[in-house]
Every structure is written in structure tokens, then in C-alpha cells.
């Protein structure tokens, strides 16, 4: 079930490097794409960055609306994540054409894609040089949400949950890894 | 064994979001830190980005030398990765104080930390506004390397290799996940 995540913990939703869905809405049109290139940028206020190619319709909607959502899809959503990264929303309403649904984010109105395990609602911080030179967009996170089956008390709990709920990590050409188990180790001392 | 990776494939070394070690050298001093916040930025020429806090000695060395290395540590290196993220190289030579060794990168002279499974040698692209406002550094990858036990023919092959060679993905407070297995799925059709 989707629960709010305190903003001072929200970078933890992306720290482990999952592939994300980027979604946006403007004037009644909405779209979603996949992005392997995103990362947190700051804790307070929380900021994130994501690469949005100039060809993408999602970028057009982000520029027009000033908002976007980064969401973390699951292993069960691999086919959908692959597909939304391969077709353009200029030509087709992906939400209608694909088995995808979403509801407006409470903070921004941008779409929260159903079935994901985390969502960060972001306000675009305009940085024209970065956007033109690097396709790099920066946003301040204004609300964050996570599925409490796998994220509770500020931490991911993948180990005890169904494997279909693990985050996806794209390599290339539709090949994804799922996140694995927690690594146990003995911390190094001060010596 | 470390093998060269063609530059047009090198972003695949970071696409799945591993935590990286950032290393640099200048005038006989070298350092290494851990960073969960890095990502590729472009394919041709390949570029990467990484967040380097103003407090870090590594940042000082990057600014002075104009070069840095992003390397992908393994599950076997969890304690080291945790530790280099917790102490400052201003006060201690981490390579001497920790069980860490490195050799100069052939392209840049920046340290390639032993035991990692991938290394990207980068030339800093100065972006003063990003560096000051966001601690965001951008580099062009000028050489890339990977351990052929887990990265061959342009692809990661974690599934058949020892679990200790899997990449690390930091959440918070020294908690890491290892990357998991490849996700099998049936691609969606055109329908």
C-alpha cells in the first residue's frame, strides 16, 4: 500500500540506482518513459536529476508543466518498463495503449504509475544550460511515496518480500537485473 | 583480469546504478571515496556525472588534477567501501591506512583501485555553476576497463560468476544490496 515517505528520507528510494519511470502531465496529455540515468543530488531540500533526451514527449510535458515524477518499477513490470522506453508518447497515449494506469500525484498532479514501489513528485528547477548541453534535468522533491510491503521505517526491505517486488536495473537492450539481497559484512575498525 | 572496454559501451558499466569509488591523484597525493550518487550522462563521447561534497579531499584532487576515476566495487569490498566513505583523506592516506591498493590509470594517472570490477577514467569538464550549486561534477570518459570474469562482450555476466563479484548498491548507513539476477520476461508486442 502506498504510504508517504518523509522528505529527509526520500533519497533512499533512489540511492541503490534503480531504473525509473519518468511521468508528466500537461493540459490533459500525459506520458511515461523509462530512464536508467537518474540520481539524487541533495538531501535538504531533496533534489534529484534525470537525463531526458530532446526527442522525448515526456520532456516536452516536463518543460510545459514544471513537474515530473520519478517512480521505481518492479521486476513484475519489466516488460512494461522496456516498452515505455521504446515507443514515443507523441504518437500514442501509452496509458491507453499499454497495460498501464496512473493517478494524479497529490502534490503536483503528475501521474503516479500504478504498480511501482516508490514515487518522487518533483518540481523542475530550470537550468537551461544543463538541459540544452546535457539533457540534464534537476528537480526538487516535494512529495514522496513508497509501497510499505518493501519500504518501511526509512529502509528497503526486499529480503522478506516477494521477488516480483524487487527494483529493476537496466543494462542495455531490454536486459534488466533485479536488486539482490542485503550484503552482510564486518565493518572495519578504527585501526 | 582487467580488460579494456570500448568507449561506446562504457556507460553499461554504470547503467544498473552501482555505488562507485571515486579516486583521484595530484602532485603525489591520492585519495578514494565512496559515492552512491553517480550516473552516465551521454553516449558519444561518453560522459558521466557524480556528486562530490565540498568537504571531500577527493574533490580537491579532482579540481587540481582535472581527472578522476569512477570504479565499481564488489560485494567482497563492502567493508572497504563503507570505510572509505566514512573517513577523510585530508587526515590520513587511505591507501596506506586501509587494506586498499591501486595503480595509476594508463590514460589519466588517476588511481585504479584494485579489486573493483570496472573502472572509468574521466577528464573533468569544468562546470563551475553545477559544482558550486549542486556539488555536481561532469566528466568525459577517456578510457574504461572491466574485469572479464563479470563483464565481457559489452555485457555484465553476474549470473555465472562468484557472488562476491557482484556490484554494491548503497542505501544508507552502511547498508548495501548486491545486484541480483537477470530478470526474464516476455516483451510486449506492438498490439
CSV table of C-alpha atoms in Angstrom, one decimal:
chain,number,residue,atom,x,y,z
A,1,UNK,CA,0.0,0.0,0.0
A,2,UNK,CA,1.3,3.5,-0.9
A,3,UNK,CA,2.4,5.4,2.1
A,4,UNK,CA,4.1,8.9,2.5
A,5,UNK,CA,7.9,8.9,2.9
A,6,UNK,CA,9.4,11.8,4.9
A,7,UNK,CA,11.3,14.1,2.6
A,8,UNK,CA,14.5,13.7,4.6
A,9,UNK,CA,14.5,10.0,3.8
A,10,UNK,CA,13.3,10.2,0.2
A,11,UNK,CA,16.8,10.0,-1.5
A,12,UNK,CA,17.0,6.4,-0.1
A,13,UNK,CA,14.3,5.5,-2.7
A,14,UNK,CA,16.9,6.1,-5.4
A,15,UNK,CA,20.3,5.5,-3.7
A,16,UNK,CA,20.6,2.0,-4.9
A,17,UNK,CA,20.4,3.0,-8.5
A,18,UNK,CA,17.1,1.6,-9.9
A,19,UNK,CA,15.9,2.3,-13.4
A,20,UNK,CA,13.0,4.7,-13.1
A,21,UNK,CA,9.8,5.6,-14.9
A,22,UNK,CA,9.5,9.4,-15.6
A,23,UNK,CA,6.0,10.6,-15.9
A,24,UNK,CA,4.5,14.0,-16.5
A,25,UNK,CA,1.2,15.7,-17.5
A,26,UNK,CA,0.2,18.9,-19.1
A,27,UNK,CA,-3.1,20.3,-20.3
A,28,UNK,CA,-4.8,16.9,-20.4
A,29,UNK,CA,-2.0,15.0,-22.0
A,30,UNK,CA,0.3,12.7,-20.0
A,31,UNK,CA,3.2,10.4,-20.8
A,32,UNK,CA,5.6,8.0,-19.2
A,33,UNK,CA,9.1,6.9,-20.2
A,34,UNK,CA,11.9,4.8,-18.8
A,35,UNK,CA,15.3,6.2,-17.7
A,36,UNK,CA,18.3,4.4,-16.4
A,37,UNK,CA,20.1,7.7,-15.9
A,38,UNK,CA,18.8,9.4,-12.7
A,39,UNK,CA,20.3,10.0,-9.3
A,40,UNK,CA,19.7,12.0,-6.1
A,41,UNK,CA,21.6,15.4,-5.9
A,42,UNK,CA,20.9,16.7,-2.4
A,43,UNK,CA,19.3,15.9,0.9
A,44,UNK,CA,17.8,19.2,2.2
A,45,UNK,CA,15.8,20.1,0.4
A,46,UNK,CA,15.9,16.9,-1.5
A,47,UNK,CA,16.8,17.2,-5.2
A,48,UNK,CA,17.1,14.6,-8.0
A,49,UNK,CA,18.5,14.7,-11.5
A,50,UNK,CA,17.5,12.7,-14.6
A,51,UNK,CA,18.5,12.7,-18.3
A,52,UNK,CA,15.6,13.5,-20.7
A,53,UNK,CA,16.5,13.3,-24.3
A,54,UNK,CA,15.3,16.1,-26.5
A,55,UNK,CA,13.3,13.7,-28.6
A,56,UNK,CA,11.1,12.6,-25.7
A,57,UNK,CA,7.5,13.7,-25.3
A,58,UNK,CA,7.9,13.4,-21.6
A,59,UNK,CA,10.5,16.2,-21.7
A,60,UNK,CA,8.0,18.5,-23.6
A,61,UNK,CA,5.5,17.8,-20.8
A,62,UNK,CA,8.0,18.5,-18.0
A,63,UNK,CA,9.0,21.8,-19.7
A,64,UNK,CA,5.4,22.8,-20.0
A,65,UNK,CA,4.1,21.8,-16.6
A,66,UNK,CA,7.2,22.3,-14.4
A,67,UNK,CA,6.6,19.0,-12.7
A,68,UNK,CA,7.6,15.3,-13.1
A,69,UNK,CA,7.5,12.1,-11.2
A,70,UNK,CA,10.3,9.6,-10.8
A,71,UNK,CA,8.9,6.2,-10.0
A,72,UNK,CA,10.6,2.9,-9.2
A,73,UNK,CA,9.1,0.0,-11.3
A,74,UNK,CA,9.3,-3.7,-10.2
A,75,UNK,CA,10.6,-6.9,-11.7
A,76,UNK,CA,7.0,-7.7,-12.5
A,77,UNK,CA,6.9,-4.6,-14.6
A,78,UNK,CA,10.0,-5.4,-16.7
A,79,UNK,CA,8.0,-5.8,-20.0
A,80,UNK,CA,6.2,-2.5,-19.4
A,81,UNK,CA,9.4,-0.7,-18.5
A,82,UNK,CA,11.1,-2.0,-21.6
A,83,UNK,CA,8.1,-1.0,-23.7
A,84,UNK,CA,7.6,2.6,-22.4
A,85,UNK,CA,11.3,3.1,-23.2
A,86,UNK,CA,10.8,2.0,-26.8
A,87,UNK,CA,7.8,3.9,-28.1
A,88,UNK,CA,7.1,7.6,-28.2
A,89,UNK,CA,4.1,9.3,-26.4
A,90,UNK,CA,3.9,11.8,-29.3
A,91,UNK,CA,2.3,9.1,-31.4
A,92,UNK,CA,0.3,7.1,-28.9
A,93,UNK,CA,-1.3,7.5,-25.5
A,94,UNK,CA,0.8,5.0,-23.7
A,95,UNK,CA,-1.5,4.7,-20.8
A,96,UNK,CA,-4.3,3.7,-23.2
A,97,UNK,CA,-2.2,1.5,-25.5
A,98,UNK,CA,-0.3,-0.3,-22.8
A,99,UNK,CA,-1.4,-2.2,-19.6
A,100,UNK,CA,-0.5,0.9,-17.6
A,101,UNK,CA,-2.6,3.1,-15.3
A,102,UNK,CA,-1.9,6.0,-13.1
A,103,UNK,CA,-3.5,8.6,-10.8
A,104,UNK,CA,-2.5,12.2,-10.3
A,105,UNK,CA,0.1,12.9,-7.6
A,106,UNK,CA,-1.4,14.7,-4.7
A,107,UNK,CA,1.3,17.3,-4.7
A,108,UNK,CA,1.9,18.0,-8.4
A,109,UNK,CA,-0.9,16.4,-10.4
A,110,UNK,CA,1.8,14.5,-12.4
A,111,UNK,CA,0.9,10.8,-12.9
A,112,UNK,CA,1.9,8.2,-10.3
A,113,UNK,CA,2.1,4.9,-12.3
A,114,UNK,CA,0.3,2.0,-10.6
A,115,UNK,CA,2.4,-1.0,-9.6
A,116,UNK,CA,5.6,0.9,-8.8
A,117,UNK,CA,7.1,0.6,-5.3
A,118,UNK,CA,8.2,4.3,-4.9
A,119,UNK,CA,7.3,7.6,-6.4
A,120,UNK,CA,9.0,11.0,-6.0
A,121,UNK,CA,6.9,14.0,-7.1
A,122,UNK,CA,9.3,16.8,-8.3
A,123,UNK,CA,9.2,20.4,-9.2
A,124,UNK,CA,11.6,21.2,-12.1
A,125,UNK,CA,14.4,23.6,-11.2
A,126,UNK,CA,15.0,25.3,-14.6
A,127,UNK,CA,18.7,25.0,-15.6
A,128,UNK,CA,18.7,25.9,-19.3
A,129,UNK,CA,22.4,25.2,-19.8
A,130,UNK,CA,22.2,21.7,-18.3
A,131,UNK,CA,19.1,20.9,-20.2
A,132,UNK,CA,20.5,22.1,-23.5
A,133,UNK,CA,24.0,20.8,-23.2
A,134,UNK,CA,23.5,17.6,-21.3
A,135,UNK,CA,19.7,16.8,-21.4
A,136,UNK,CA,20.1,17.0,-17.6
A,137,UNK,CA,17.0,18.0,-15.6
A,138,UNK,CA,17.1,18.8,-11.9
A,139,UNK,CA,14.1,18.7,-9.6
A,140,UNK,CA,13.2,19.4,-6.0
A,141,UNK,CA,11.3,16.6,-4.5
A,142,UNK,CA,8.1,18.0,-3.0
A,143,UNK,CA,6.4,14.7,-2.0
A,144,UNK,CA,7.5,11.1,-1.8
A,145,UNK,CA,5.6,7.8,-1.5
A,146,UNK,CA,6.5,4.1,-1.2
A,147,UNK,CA,4.8,0.7,-1.1
A,148,UNK,CA,5.1,-0.4,2.5
A,149,UNK,CA,5.4,-4.0,1.5
A,150,UNK,CA,9.1,-3.2,0.6
A,151,UNK,CA,9.9,0.2,2.1
A,152,UNK,CA,9.2,0.9,5.7
A,153,UNK,CA,10.7,3.0,8.5
A,154,UNK,CA,13.1,4.7,6.1
A,155,UNK,CA,14.5,1.4,4.7
A,156,UNK,CA,14.0,-1.0,1.8
A,157,UNK,CA,13.0,-4.5,3.0
A,158,UNK,CA,13.4,-6.5,-0.2
A,159,UNK,CA,14.7,-9.6,1.5
A,160,UNK,CA,11.4,-10.6,3.1
A,161,UNK,CA,9.1,-9.6,0.3
A,162,UNK,CA,8.0,-11.3,-3.0
A,163,UNK,CA,10.7,-11.3,-5.6
A,164,UNK,CA,8.3,-9.7,-8.1
A,165,UNK,CA,8.5,-6.5,-6.0
A,166,UNK,CA,12.3,-6.0,-6.4
A,167,UNK,CA,13.5,-2.9,-8.3
A,168,UNK,CA,14.8,-3.1,-11.9
A,169,UNK,CA,18.3,-2.1,-13.0
A,170,UNK,CA,18.6,-1.8,-16.8
A,171,UNK,CA,21.9,-2.6,-18.6
A,172,UNK,CA,21.1,-2.3,-22.3
A,173,UNK,CA,18.7,-3.6,-24.9
A,174,UNK,CA,15.9,-4.6,-22.6
A,175,UNK,CA,18.2,-6.5,-20.3
A,176,UNK,CA,17.5,-5.9,-16.6
A,177,UNK,CA,18.8,-7.2,-13.3
A,178,UNK,CA,16.7,-7.2,-10.2
A,179,UNK,CA,18.2,-5.8,-7.0
A,180,UNK,CA,19.6,-8.7,-4.9
A,181,UNK,CA,20.0,-9.4,-1.2
A,182,UNK,CA,21.5,-7.3,1.5
A,183,UNK,CA,25.3,-7.7,1.9
A,184,UNK,CA,26.4,-8.8,5.3
A,185,UNK,CA,29.9,-7.7,6.4
A,186,UNK,CA,32.0,-6.8,9.4
A,187,UNK,CA,32.8,-3.1,9.4
A,188,UNK,CA,36.4,-2.1,9.5
A,189,UNK,CA,37.6,-0.7,12.8
A,190,UNK,CA,39.4,2.5,13.5
A,191,UNK,CA,42.8,0.8,13.5
B,1,UNK,CA,41.5,-9.9,-15.3
B,2,UNK,CA,41.2,-6.2,-16.3
B,3,UNK,CA,40.4,-5.7,-20.0
B,4,UNK,CA,39.7,-2.6,-22.0
B,5,UNK,CA,36.0,-1.7,-22.6
B,6,UNK,CA,35.2,0.1,-25.9
B,7,UNK,CA,34.1,3.7,-25.1
B,8,UNK,CA,30.8,3.2,-26.9
B,9,UNK,CA,29.9,0.5,-24.4
B,10,UNK,CA,31.3,2.1,-21.2
B,11,UNK,CA,28.1,3.6,-19.9
B,12,UNK,CA,26.8,0.0,-19.5
B,13,UNK,CA,29.3,-0.3,-16.6
B,14,UNK,CA,27.1,2.2,-14.6
B,15,UNK,CA,23.6,1.8,-16.1
B,16,UNK,CA,22.5,-0.5,-13.4
B,17,UNK,CA,23.2,2.1,-10.7
B,18,UNK,CA,26.1,0.7,-8.6
B,19,UNK,CA,27.7,2.6,-5.8
B,20,UNK,CA,31.1,3.7,-7.0
B,21,UNK,CA,34.5,4.5,-5.6
B,22,UNK,CA,35.8,7.9,-6.8
B,23,UNK,CA,39.6,8.2,-6.9
B,24,UNK,CA,42.0,11.0,-7.9
B,25,UNK,CA,45.7,11.9,-7.6
B,26,UNK,CA,47.6,15.2,-7.7
B,27,UNK,CA,51.2,16.0,-7.0
B,28,UNK,CA,51.9,12.8,-5.3
B,29,UNK,CA,48.8,12.7,-3.1
B,30,UNK,CA,45.9,10.4,-3.9
B,31,UNK,CA,42.6,9.6,-2.3
B,32,UNK,CA,39.4,7.5,-2.7
B,33,UNK,CA,35.9,8.0,-1.5
B,34,UNK,CA,32.5,6.2,-2.0
B,35,UNK,CA,29.6,7.8,-3.9
B,36,UNK,CA,26.1,6.4,-4.3
B,37,UNK,CA,25.2,9.4,-6.5
B,38,UNK,CA,26.6,9.0,-9.9
B,39,UNK,CA,25.2,8.3,-13.4
B,40,UNK,CA,26.0,8.3,-17.1
B,41,UNK,CA,25.1,11.5,-19.0
B,42,UNK,CA,25.8,10.7,-22.6
B,43,UNK,CA,27.0,8.0,-25.1
B,44,UNK,CA,29.2,9.8,-27.6
B,45,UNK,CA,31.5,10.9,-26.4
B,46,UNK,CA,30.7,9.1,-23.2
B,47,UNK,CA,30.1,11.4,-20.2
B,48,UNK,CA,29.4,10.7,-16.5
B,49,UNK,CA,28.3,12.7,-13.5
B,50,UNK,CA,29.0,12.4,-9.8
B,51,UNK,CA,28.2,14.3,-6.7
B,52,UNK,CA,31.3,15.4,-4.7
B,53,UNK,CA,30.7,17.2,-1.5
B,54,UNK,CA,32.8,20.3,-0.9
B,55,UNK,CA,34.2,18.7,2.3
B,56,UNK,CA,35.9,15.9,0.4
B,57,UNK,CA,39.6,15.7,-0.2
B,58,UNK,CA,38.9,13.8,-3.4
B,59,UNK,CA,37.1,16.9,-4.8
B,60,UNK,CA,40.2,19.0,-4.1
B,61,UNK,CA,42.3,16.5,-6.0
B,62,UNK,CA,39.8,16.3,-8.9
B,63,UNK,CA,39.8,20.1,-9.2
B,64,UNK,CA,43.6,20.3,-9.1
B,65,UNK,CA,44.3,17.4,-11.5
B,66,UNK,CA,41.4,17.6,-13.8
B,67,UNK,CA,40.9,13.8,-13.7
B,68,UNK,CA,39.0,11.2,-11.7
B,69,UNK,CA,38.2,7.6,-11.8
B,70,UNK,CA,34.7,6.0,-11.1
B,71,UNK,CA,35.2,2.4,-10.2
B,72,UNK,CA,32.6,-0.3,-9.3
B,73,UNK,CA,33.5,-2.2,-6.1
B,74,UNK,CA,32.2,-5.7,-5.3
B,75,UNK,CA,30.3,-7.3,-2.5
B,76,UNK,CA,33.6,-8.5,-1.2
B,77,UNK,CA,34.6,-4.9,-0.8
B,78,UNK,CA,31.6,-3.8,1.3
B,79,UNK,CA,33.6,-3.1,4.4
B,80,UNK,CA,36.2,-1.1,2.5
B,81,UNK,CA,33.5,0.8,0.5
B,82,UNK,CA,31.8,1.7,3.8
B,83,UNK,CA,35.1,2.8,5.4
B,84,UNK,CA,36.4,5.0,2.6
B,85,UNK,CA,33.0,6.7,2.7
B,86,UNK,CA,33.4,7.5,6.4
B,87,UNK,CA,37.0,8.9,6.9
B,88,UNK,CA,38.6,11.9,5.2
B,89,UNK,CA,41.7,11.6,3.1
B,90,UNK,CA,42.8,15.0,4.3
B,91,UNK,CA,43.8,13.4,7.6
B,92,UNK,CA,45.0,10.0,6.5
B,93,UNK,CA,46.4,8.3,3.4
B,94,UNK,CA,43.6,5.9,3.0
B,95,UNK,CA,45.6,3.6,0.7
B,96,UNK,CA,48.2,3.2,3.5
B,97,UNK,CA,45.7,3.0,6.4
B,98,UNK,CA,43.2,0.6,4.8
B,99,UNK,CA,43.6,-2.7,3.0
B,100,UNK,CA,43.4,-0.8,-0.3
B,101,UNK,CA,45.8,-0.7,-3.2
B,102,UNK,CA,45.7,0.9,-6.7
B,103,UNK,CA,47.8,1.5,-9.7
B,104,UNK,CA,47.8,4.6,-12.0
B,105,UNK,CA,45.3,4.6,-14.8
B,106,UNK,CA,47.0,4.3,-18.2
B,107,UNK,CA,45.0,7.2,-19.6
B,108,UNK,CA,44.9,9.7,-16.7
B,109,UNK,CA,47.3,8.6,-14.0
B,110,UNK,CA,44.3,8.6,-11.5
B,111,UNK,CA,44.3,5.6,-9.2
B,112,UNK,CA,42.5,2.4,-10.4
B,113,UNK,CA,41.5,0.7,-7.1
B,114,UNK,CA,42.4,-3.0,-7.0
B,115,UNK,CA,39.6,-5.5,-6.6
B,116,UNK,CA,36.9,-3.5,-8.4
B,117,UNK,CA,35.1,-4.9,-11.4
B,118,UNK,CA,35.0,-1.8,-13.6
B,119,UNK,CA,36.9,1.5,-13.9
B,120,UNK,CA,36.1,4.6,-15.9
B,121,UNK,CA,38.9,7.1,-16.3
B,122,UNK,CA,37.5,10.6,-16.7
B,123,UNK,CA,38.6,14.0,-17.7
B,124,UNK,CA,36.7,16.7,-15.7
B,125,UNK,CA,34.6,19.0,-17.8
B,126,UNK,CA,34.6,22.2,-15.7
B,127,UNK,CA,31.1,23.4,-14.9
B,128,UNK,CA,31.5,26.0,-12.1
B,129,UNK,CA,27.8,26.6,-11.6
B,130,UNK,CA,27.0,22.9,-11.2
B,131,UNK,CA,30.0,22.3,-9.0
B,132,UNK,CA,29.1,25.2,-6.7
B,133,UNK,CA,25.3,25.0,-6.6
B,134,UNK,CA,24.9,21.2,-6.7
B,135,UNK,CA,28.3,19.6,-6.0
B,136,UNK,CA,27.8,18.1,-9.4
B,137,UNK,CA,30.8,17.1,-11.4
B,138,UNK,CA,30.8,16.1,-15.0
B,139,UNK,CA,33.5,14.1,-16.8
B,140,UNK,CA,34.2,12.7,-20.2
B,141,UNK,CA,35.2,9.1,-20.1
B,142,UNK,CA,38.6,8.7,-21.8
B,143,UNK,CA,39.3,5.1,-21.0
B,144,UNK,CA,37.3,2.2,-19.5
B,145,UNK,CA,38.2,-1.2,-18.1
B,146,UNK,CA,36.4,-4.1,-16.6
B,147,UNK,CA,37.1,-7.5,-15.0
B,148,UNK,CA,36.3,-10.1,-17.7
B,149,UNK,CA,35.1,-12.6,-15.1
B,150,UNK,CA,31.9,-10.5,-14.9
B,151,UNK,CA,31.9,-8.1,-17.9
B,152,UNK,CA,32.5,-9.5,-21.4
B,153,UNK,CA,31.4,-8.7,-24.9
B,154,UNK,CA,29.7,-5.5,-23.7
B,155,UNK,CA,27.5,-7.2,-21.1
B,156,UNK,CA,27.6,-7.9,-17.4
B,157,UNK,CA,27.6,-11.7,-16.7
B,158,UNK,CA,26.9,-11.8,-12.9
B,159,UNK,CA,24.7,-14.9,-13.1
B,160,UNK,CA,27.5,-17.3,-13.8
B,161,UNK,CA,30.2,-15.7,-11.5
B,162,UNK,CA,31.0,-15.8,-7.9
B,163,UNK,CA,28.6,-13.9,-5.7
B,164,UNK,CA,31.5,-12.0,-4.1
B,165,UNK,CA,32.0,-10.2,-7.5
B,166,UNK,CA,28.5,-8.6,-7.6
B,167,UNK,CA,28.3,-4.9,-7.6
B,168,UNK,CA,27.2,-3.0,-4.5
B,169,UNK,CA,24.2,-0.7,-4.1
B,170,UNK,CA,24.2,1.5,-1.1
B,171,UNK,CA,21.0,2.6,0.7
B,172,UNK,CA,22.1,4.4,3.9
B,173,UNK,CA,24.2,4.0,6.9
B,174,UNK,CA,26.5,1.3,5.6
B,175,UNK,CA,23.6,-0.9,4.3
B,176,UNK,CA,24.3,-2.3,0.9
B,177,UNK,CA,22.4,-4.6,-1.5
B,178,UNK,CA,24.2,-6.7,-4.1
B,179,UNK,CA,22.9,-6.7,-7.6
B,180,UNK,CA,20.6,-9.7,-8.2
B,181,UNK,CA,19.9,-12.0,-11.1
B,182,UNK,CA,18.8,-11.1,-14.6
B,183,UNK,CA,15.0,-10.6,-15.0
B,184,UNK,CA,13.4,-12.9,-17.5
B,185,UNK,CA,10.2,-11.6,-19.2
B,186,UNK,CA,8.2,-11.7,-22.4
B,187,UNK,CA,8.5,-8.4,-24.3
B,188,UNK,CA,5.2,-6.7,-25.1
B,189,UNK,CA,4.2,-6.8,-28.7
B,190,UNK,CA,3.2,-4.0,-31.0
B,191,UNK,CA,-0.5,-4.6,-30.3
